[in-house]
Short mmCIF file of C-alpha atoms and ligand atoms in Angstrom, two decimals:
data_model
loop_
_atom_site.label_atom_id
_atom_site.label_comp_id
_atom_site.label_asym_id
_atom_site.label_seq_id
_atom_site.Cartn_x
_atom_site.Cartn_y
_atom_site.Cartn_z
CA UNK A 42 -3.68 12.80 -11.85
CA UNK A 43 -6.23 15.34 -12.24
CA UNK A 44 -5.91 18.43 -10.33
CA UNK A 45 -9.63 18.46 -9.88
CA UNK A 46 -9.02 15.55 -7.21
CA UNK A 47 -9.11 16.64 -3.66
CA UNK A 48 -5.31 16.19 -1.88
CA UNK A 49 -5.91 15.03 1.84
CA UNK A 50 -3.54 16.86 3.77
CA UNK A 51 -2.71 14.30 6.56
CA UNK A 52 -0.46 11.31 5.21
CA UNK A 53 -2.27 8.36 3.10
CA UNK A 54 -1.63 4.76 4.10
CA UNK A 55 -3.06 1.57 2.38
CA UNK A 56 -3.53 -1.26 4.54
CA UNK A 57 -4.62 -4.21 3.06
CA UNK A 58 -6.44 -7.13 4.73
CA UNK A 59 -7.40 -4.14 7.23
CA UNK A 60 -10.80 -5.79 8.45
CA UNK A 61 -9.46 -8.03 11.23
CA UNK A 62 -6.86 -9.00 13.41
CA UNK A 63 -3.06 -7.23 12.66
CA UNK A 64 -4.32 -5.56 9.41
CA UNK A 65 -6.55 -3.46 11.61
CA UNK A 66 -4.60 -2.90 14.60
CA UNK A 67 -2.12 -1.76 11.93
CA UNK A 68 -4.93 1.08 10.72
CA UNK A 69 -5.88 2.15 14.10
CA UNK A 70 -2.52 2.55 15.83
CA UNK A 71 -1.62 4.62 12.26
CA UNK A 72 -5.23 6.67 12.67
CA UNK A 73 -3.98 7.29 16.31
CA UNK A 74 -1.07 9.46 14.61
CA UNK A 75 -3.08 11.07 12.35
CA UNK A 76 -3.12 9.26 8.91
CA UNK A 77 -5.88 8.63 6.58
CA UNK A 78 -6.30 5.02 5.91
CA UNK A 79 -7.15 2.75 2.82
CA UNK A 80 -9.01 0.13 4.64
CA UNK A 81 -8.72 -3.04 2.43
CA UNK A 82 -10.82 -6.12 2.72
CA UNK A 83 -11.33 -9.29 0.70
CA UNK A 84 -14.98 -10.47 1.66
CA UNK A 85 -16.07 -9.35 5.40
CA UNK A 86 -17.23 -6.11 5.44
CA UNK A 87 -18.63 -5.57 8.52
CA UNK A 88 -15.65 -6.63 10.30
CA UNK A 89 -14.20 -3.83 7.74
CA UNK A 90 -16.79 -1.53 8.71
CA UNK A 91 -15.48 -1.98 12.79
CA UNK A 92 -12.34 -0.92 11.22
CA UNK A 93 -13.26 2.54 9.79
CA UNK A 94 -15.71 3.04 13.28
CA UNK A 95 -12.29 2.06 15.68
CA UNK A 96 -10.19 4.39 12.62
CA UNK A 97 -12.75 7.33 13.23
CA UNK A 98 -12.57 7.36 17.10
CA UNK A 99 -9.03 6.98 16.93
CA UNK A 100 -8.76 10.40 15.43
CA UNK A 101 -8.27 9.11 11.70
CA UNK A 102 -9.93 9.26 8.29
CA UNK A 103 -10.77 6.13 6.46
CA UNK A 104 -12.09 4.72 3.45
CA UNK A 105 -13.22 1.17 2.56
CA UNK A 106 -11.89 -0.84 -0.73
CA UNK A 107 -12.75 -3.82 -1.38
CA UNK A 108 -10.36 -6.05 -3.40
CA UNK A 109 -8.86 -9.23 -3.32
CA UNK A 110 -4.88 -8.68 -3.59
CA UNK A 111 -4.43 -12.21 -5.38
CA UNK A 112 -6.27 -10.93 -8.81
CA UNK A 113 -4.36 -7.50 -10.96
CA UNK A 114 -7.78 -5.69 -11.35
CA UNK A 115 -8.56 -5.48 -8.01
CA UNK A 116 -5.04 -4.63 -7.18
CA UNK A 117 -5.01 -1.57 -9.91
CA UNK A 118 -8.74 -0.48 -8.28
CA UNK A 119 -7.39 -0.89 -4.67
CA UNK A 120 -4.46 1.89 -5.95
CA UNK A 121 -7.20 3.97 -7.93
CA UNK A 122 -9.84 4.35 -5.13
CA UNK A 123 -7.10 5.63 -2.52
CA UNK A 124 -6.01 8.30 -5.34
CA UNK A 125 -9.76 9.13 -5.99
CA UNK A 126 -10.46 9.36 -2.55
CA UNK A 127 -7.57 10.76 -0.73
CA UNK A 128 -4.91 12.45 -3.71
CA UNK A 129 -2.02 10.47 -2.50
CA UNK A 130 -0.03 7.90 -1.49
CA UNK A 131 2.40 7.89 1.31
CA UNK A 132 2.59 4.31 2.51
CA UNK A 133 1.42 0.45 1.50
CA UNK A 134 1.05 -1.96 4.52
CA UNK A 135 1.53 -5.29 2.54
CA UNK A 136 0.13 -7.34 5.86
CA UNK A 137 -3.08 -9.24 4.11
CA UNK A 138 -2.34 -13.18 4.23
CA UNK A 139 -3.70 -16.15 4.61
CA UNK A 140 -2.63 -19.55 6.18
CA UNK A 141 -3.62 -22.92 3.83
CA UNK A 142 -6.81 -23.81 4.62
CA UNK A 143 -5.75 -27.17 5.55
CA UNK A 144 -3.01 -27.88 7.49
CA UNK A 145 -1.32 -30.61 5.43
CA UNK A 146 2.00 -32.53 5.54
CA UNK A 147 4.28 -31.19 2.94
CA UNK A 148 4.36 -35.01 1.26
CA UNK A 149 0.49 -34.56 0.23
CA UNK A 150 0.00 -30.85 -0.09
CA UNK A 151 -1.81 -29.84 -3.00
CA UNK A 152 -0.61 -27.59 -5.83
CA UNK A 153 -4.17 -26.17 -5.72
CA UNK A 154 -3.02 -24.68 -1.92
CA UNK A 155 0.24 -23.62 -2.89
CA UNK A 156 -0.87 -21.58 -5.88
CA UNK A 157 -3.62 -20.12 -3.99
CA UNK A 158 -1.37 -19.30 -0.92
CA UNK A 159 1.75 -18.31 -2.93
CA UNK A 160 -1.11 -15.81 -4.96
CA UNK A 161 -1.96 -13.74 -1.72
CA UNK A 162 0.89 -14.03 0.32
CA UNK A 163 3.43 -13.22 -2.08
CA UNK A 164 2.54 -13.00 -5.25
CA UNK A 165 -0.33 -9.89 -5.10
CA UNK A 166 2.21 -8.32 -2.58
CA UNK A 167 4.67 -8.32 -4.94
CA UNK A 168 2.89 -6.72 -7.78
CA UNK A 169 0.70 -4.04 -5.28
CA UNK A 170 4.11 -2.94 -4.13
CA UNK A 171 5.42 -2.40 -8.10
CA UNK A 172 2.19 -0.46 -8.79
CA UNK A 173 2.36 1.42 -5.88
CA UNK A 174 6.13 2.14 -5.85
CA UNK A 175 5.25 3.87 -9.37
CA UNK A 176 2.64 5.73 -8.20
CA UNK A 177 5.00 6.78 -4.87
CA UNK A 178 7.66 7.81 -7.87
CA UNK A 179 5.66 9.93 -9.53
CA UNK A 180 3.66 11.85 -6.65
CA UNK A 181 7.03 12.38 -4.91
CA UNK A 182 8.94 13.68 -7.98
CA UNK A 183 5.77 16.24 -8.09
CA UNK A 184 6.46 17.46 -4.03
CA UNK A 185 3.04 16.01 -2.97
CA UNK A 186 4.56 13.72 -0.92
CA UNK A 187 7.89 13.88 0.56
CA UNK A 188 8.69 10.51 2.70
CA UNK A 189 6.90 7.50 1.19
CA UNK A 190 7.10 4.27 2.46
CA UNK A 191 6.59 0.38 2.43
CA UNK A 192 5.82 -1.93 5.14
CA UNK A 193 5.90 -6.03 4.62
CA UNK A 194 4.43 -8.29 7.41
CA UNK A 195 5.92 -11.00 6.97
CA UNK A 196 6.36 -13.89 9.59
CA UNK A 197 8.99 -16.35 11.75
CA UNK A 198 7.31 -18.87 9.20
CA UNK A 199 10.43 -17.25 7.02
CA UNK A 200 13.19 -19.10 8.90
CA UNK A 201 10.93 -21.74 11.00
CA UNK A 202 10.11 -24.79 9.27
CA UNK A 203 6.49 -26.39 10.00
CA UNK A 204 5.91 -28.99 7.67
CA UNK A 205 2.20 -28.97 7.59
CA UNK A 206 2.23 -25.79 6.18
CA UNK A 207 4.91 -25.73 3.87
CA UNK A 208 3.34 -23.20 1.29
CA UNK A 209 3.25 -20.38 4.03
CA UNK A 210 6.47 -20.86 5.26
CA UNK A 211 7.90 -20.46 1.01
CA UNK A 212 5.42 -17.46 0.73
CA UNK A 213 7.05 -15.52 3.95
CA UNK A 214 10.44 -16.71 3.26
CA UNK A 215 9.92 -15.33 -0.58
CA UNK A 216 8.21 -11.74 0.98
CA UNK A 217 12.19 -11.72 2.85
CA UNK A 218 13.71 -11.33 -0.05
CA UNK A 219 10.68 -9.55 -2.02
CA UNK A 220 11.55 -6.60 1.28
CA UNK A 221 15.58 -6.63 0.38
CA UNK A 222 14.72 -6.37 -4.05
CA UNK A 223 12.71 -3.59 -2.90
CA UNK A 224 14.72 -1.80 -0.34
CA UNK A 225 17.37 -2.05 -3.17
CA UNK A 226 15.68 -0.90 -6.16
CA UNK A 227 13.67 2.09 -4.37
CA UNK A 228 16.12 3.35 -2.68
CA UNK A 229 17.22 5.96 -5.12
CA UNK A 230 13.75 7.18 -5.41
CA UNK A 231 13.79 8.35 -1.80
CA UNK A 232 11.36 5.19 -1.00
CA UNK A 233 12.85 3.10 2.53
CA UNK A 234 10.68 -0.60 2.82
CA UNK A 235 10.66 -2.11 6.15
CA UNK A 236 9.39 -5.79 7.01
CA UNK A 237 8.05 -6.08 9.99
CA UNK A 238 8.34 -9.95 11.12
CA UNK A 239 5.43 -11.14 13.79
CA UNK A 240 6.13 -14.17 15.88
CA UNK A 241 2.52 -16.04 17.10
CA UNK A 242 -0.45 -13.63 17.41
CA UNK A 243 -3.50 -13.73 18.59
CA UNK A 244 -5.95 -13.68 15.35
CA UNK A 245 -8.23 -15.71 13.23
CA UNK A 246 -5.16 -17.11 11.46
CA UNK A 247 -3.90 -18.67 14.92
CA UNK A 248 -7.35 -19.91 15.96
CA UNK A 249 -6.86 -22.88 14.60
CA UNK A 250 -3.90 -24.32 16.89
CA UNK A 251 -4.57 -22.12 19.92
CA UNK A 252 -4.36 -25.30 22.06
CA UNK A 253 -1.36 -25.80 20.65
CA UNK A 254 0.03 -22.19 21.10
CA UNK A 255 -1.07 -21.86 24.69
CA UNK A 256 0.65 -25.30 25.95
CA UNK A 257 4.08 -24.25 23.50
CA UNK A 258 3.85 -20.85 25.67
CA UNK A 259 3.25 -22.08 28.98
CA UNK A 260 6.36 -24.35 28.44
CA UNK A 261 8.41 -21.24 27.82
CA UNK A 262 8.27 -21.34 23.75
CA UNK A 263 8.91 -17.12 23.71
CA UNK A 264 11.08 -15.03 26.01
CA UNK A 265 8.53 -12.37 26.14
CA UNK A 266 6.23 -15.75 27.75
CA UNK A 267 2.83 -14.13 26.48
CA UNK A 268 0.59 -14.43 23.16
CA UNK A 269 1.65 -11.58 20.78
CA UNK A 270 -1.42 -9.18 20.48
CA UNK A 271 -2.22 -7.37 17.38
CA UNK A 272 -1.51 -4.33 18.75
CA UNK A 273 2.02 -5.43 19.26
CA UNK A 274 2.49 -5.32 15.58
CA UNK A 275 0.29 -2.15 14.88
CA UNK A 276 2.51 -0.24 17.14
CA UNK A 277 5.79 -1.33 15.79
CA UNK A 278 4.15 -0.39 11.91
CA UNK A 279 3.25 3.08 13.38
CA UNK A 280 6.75 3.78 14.67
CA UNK A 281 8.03 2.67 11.51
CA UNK A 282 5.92 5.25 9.67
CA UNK A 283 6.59 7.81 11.73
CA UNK A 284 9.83 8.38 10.30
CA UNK A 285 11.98 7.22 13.30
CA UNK A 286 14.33 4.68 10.78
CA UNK A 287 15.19 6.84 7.81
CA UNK A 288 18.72 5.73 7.61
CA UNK A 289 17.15 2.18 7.15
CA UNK A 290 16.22 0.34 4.08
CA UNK A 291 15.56 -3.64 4.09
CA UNK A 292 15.46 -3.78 7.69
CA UNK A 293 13.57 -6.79 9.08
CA UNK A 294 11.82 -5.55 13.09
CA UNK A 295 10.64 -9.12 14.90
CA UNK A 296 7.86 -8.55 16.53
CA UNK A 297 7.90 -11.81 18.18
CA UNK A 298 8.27 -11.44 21.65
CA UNK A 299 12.05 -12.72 21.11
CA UNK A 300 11.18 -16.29 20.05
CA UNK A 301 13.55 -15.79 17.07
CA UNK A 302 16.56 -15.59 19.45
CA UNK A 303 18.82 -18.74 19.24
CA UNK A 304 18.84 -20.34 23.10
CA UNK A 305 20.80 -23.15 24.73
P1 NAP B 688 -6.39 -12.78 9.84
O1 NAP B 688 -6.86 -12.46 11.22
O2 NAP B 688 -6.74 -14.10 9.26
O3 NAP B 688 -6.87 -11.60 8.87
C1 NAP B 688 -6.54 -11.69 7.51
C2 NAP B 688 -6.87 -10.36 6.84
O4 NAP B 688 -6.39 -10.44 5.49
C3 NAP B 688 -8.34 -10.08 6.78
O5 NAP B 688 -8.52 -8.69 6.85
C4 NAP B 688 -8.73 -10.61 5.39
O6 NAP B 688 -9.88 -9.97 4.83
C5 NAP B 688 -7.49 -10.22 4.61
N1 NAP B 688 -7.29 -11.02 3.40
C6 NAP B 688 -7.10 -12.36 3.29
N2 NAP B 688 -6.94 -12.70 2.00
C7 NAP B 688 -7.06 -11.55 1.27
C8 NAP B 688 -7.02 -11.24 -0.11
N3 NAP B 688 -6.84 -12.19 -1.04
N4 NAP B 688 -7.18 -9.95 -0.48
C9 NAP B 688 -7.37 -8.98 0.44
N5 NAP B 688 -7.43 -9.21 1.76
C10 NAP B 688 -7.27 -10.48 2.16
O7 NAP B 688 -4.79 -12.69 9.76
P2 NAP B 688 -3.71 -12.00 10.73
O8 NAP B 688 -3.30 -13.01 11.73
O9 NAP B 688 -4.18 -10.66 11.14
O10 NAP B 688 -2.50 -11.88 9.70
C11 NAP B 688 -2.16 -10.68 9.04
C12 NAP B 688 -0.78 -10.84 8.42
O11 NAP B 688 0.16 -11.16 9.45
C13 NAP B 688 -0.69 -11.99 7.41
O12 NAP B 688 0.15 -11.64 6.35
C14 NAP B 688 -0.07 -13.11 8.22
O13 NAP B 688 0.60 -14.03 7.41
C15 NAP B 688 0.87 -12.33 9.11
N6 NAP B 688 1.26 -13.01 10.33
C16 NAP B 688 0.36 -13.43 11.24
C17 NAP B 688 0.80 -14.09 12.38
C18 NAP B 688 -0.15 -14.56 13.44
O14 NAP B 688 0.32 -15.25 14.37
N7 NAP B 688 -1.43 -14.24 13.41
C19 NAP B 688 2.15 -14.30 12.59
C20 NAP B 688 3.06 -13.87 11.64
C21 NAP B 688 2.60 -13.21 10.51
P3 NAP B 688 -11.40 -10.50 5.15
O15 NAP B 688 -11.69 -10.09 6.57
O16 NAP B 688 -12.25 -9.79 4.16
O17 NAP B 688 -11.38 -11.98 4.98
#
C-alpha cells in the first residue's frame, strides 16, 4: 500500500450486509466502542445511509461500499475502498445473507435457489475472508495492526433441519466448518475467527413467518421466551472484538436465547 494513504487510527471493521437488521446493529454496537466501519450494502442505500447516521451518533466513523458479496469484483472493491478510505484492516464481519426467496420443500427446490443462496451465504464469505485474511497478513507483519480478527454469523439453521429451506440450512452448516478451516489455518498468523450463531431474530429475513415465530415462542420454543433483537447479536460481535477471547480460535457463541440447548 502506498504510504500516501491516510492510516485511521481507531480500529477498521468491515461489515457486510450493514444496511439493515443484524448487519447494522453489528456496526453501531462496534461504532459505540470506537471503530471505524466499512458499511456494506447490496442494493438499499438509504437504509445504508441510516446506518452511517446511527454509526456517526454512536461515536463512530463510517464509510459506505456498495458491493454484492456473491460476485469476486465487488468482493476485491469492497477490500480496496476500506484500504483507500481508512489504511487498514482489523476485522471482517461475514454476517450478509439471505434466506431463499421462496420457501420451498426440499423435493422441488430449484438449483437456480441453491446456487444463488449457496453464492452469498457461503460461497462470497468464503472467498472475502481469503482476500481479507491476506490483506490482515500483510498489514500485521508491517505493525499497523496488531490483533486482527474474523467474525462469521452464521445460524441454528446449521444443526436445525427445516425442510423448506434446505439451501440455507447447507449454506450455515458449510459457514461451521468454513469458521473451524479458518480458525485453523490463521492461527499462526496471529488471526483468531469467531462464529457467532443467532437463534430467531427480529429482521426482514424473519418477516416472512413472524406468525409462525410468535405462536412457536409463546408455546415456550426458547428458554430466553422472547424474539432475539438485533442488538442481541451486535453486542455479542462487539465483545468479541474487543479482545475479551484471545485464547479462542473456532469458537462458535449462540446467540439464541438458549433454544440450541437439548430439553426433555
Ligand atoms: P436482513 O434483515 O435480510 O438483512 C440482510 C442484509 O444483508 C442487508 O444489509 C442486505 O443488503 C445484505 N445483503 C444481502 N445479500 C447481499 C449480497 N449479495 N451482498 C451484500 N450484501 C447483501 O438479514 P438479517 O436477519 O439481518 O441477517 C443477517 C445475517 O444473520 C445473515 O447471514 C443471516 O443468515 C443471519 N441470521 C439471521 C437470523 C434471523 O433470525 N434474522 C438468524 C440466524 C442467522 P441490502 O439492504 O442492500 O439488501
Amino acid at each position: 500500500m502506498s504510504e500516501a494513504i491516510k492510516r485511521e487510527s481507531r480500529r477498521v471493521a468491515v461489515v457486510t450486509g450493514a444496511s439493515r437488521g443484524i448487519g447494522r446493529a453489528i456496526a453501531v454496537a462496534l461504532a459505540g466502542q470506537g471503530w471505524a466501519v466499512a458499511i456494506n450494502y447490496q442494493s438499499n442505500a438509504t437504509a445504508a445511509a441510516d446506518t452511517l447516521a446511527q454509526v456517526q451518533a454512536a461515536g463512530g466513523t463510517g464509510l459506505l461500499v456498495q458491493a454484492d458479496i456473491a460476485g469476486a469484483a465487488d468482493r476485491e472493491r469492497l477490500l480496496r475502498e476500506t484500504l483507500a478510505g481508512f489504511g487498514r484492516l482489523d476485522l471482517l464481519v461475514n454476517n450478509a445473507g439471505m434466506a431463499p426467496r421462496q420457501r420451498v420443500d426440499m423435493l422441488q427446490m430449484s438449483e437456480a435457489s441453491y446456487d444463488e443462496v449457496m453464492a452469498v451465504n457461503l460461497k462470497g464469505p468464503f472467498f472475502l475472508t481469503q482476500a481479507a485474511a491476506g490483506i490482515m497478513i500483510k498489514l500485521r507483519a508491517a505493525g499497523t495492526i496488531d490483533n486482527p480478527m474474523i467474525v462469521n454469523i452464521g445460524s441454528m439453521s446449521a444443526y436445525t433441519s427445516s425442510t423448506n429451506r434446505a439451501e440455507y440450512c447447507l449454506s450455515k452448516a458449510g459457514m461451521g466448518m468454513m469458521t473451524a478451516l479458518y480458525a485453523d489455518r490463521l492461527a499462526e498468523y496471529g488471526i483468531n475467527v469467531y462464529e457467532v450463531r443467532p437463534g430467531i431474530v427480529d429482521t426482514d429475513m424473519t418477516g416472512a413467518a413472524r406468525s409462525k415465530y410468535d405462536k412457536r415462542i409463546a408455546e415456550g420454543l426458547i428458554p430466553i421466551s422472547r424474539w432475539g433483537q438485533p442488538e442481541d447479536v451486535g453486542r455479542a460481535v462487539a465483545a468479541i472484538a474487543a479482545g475479551a477471547l484471545p485464547y479462542s480460535t473456532g469458537e462458535v457463541i449462540n446467540v439464541d436465547g438458549g433454544i440450541h440447548l437439548q430439553r426433555l
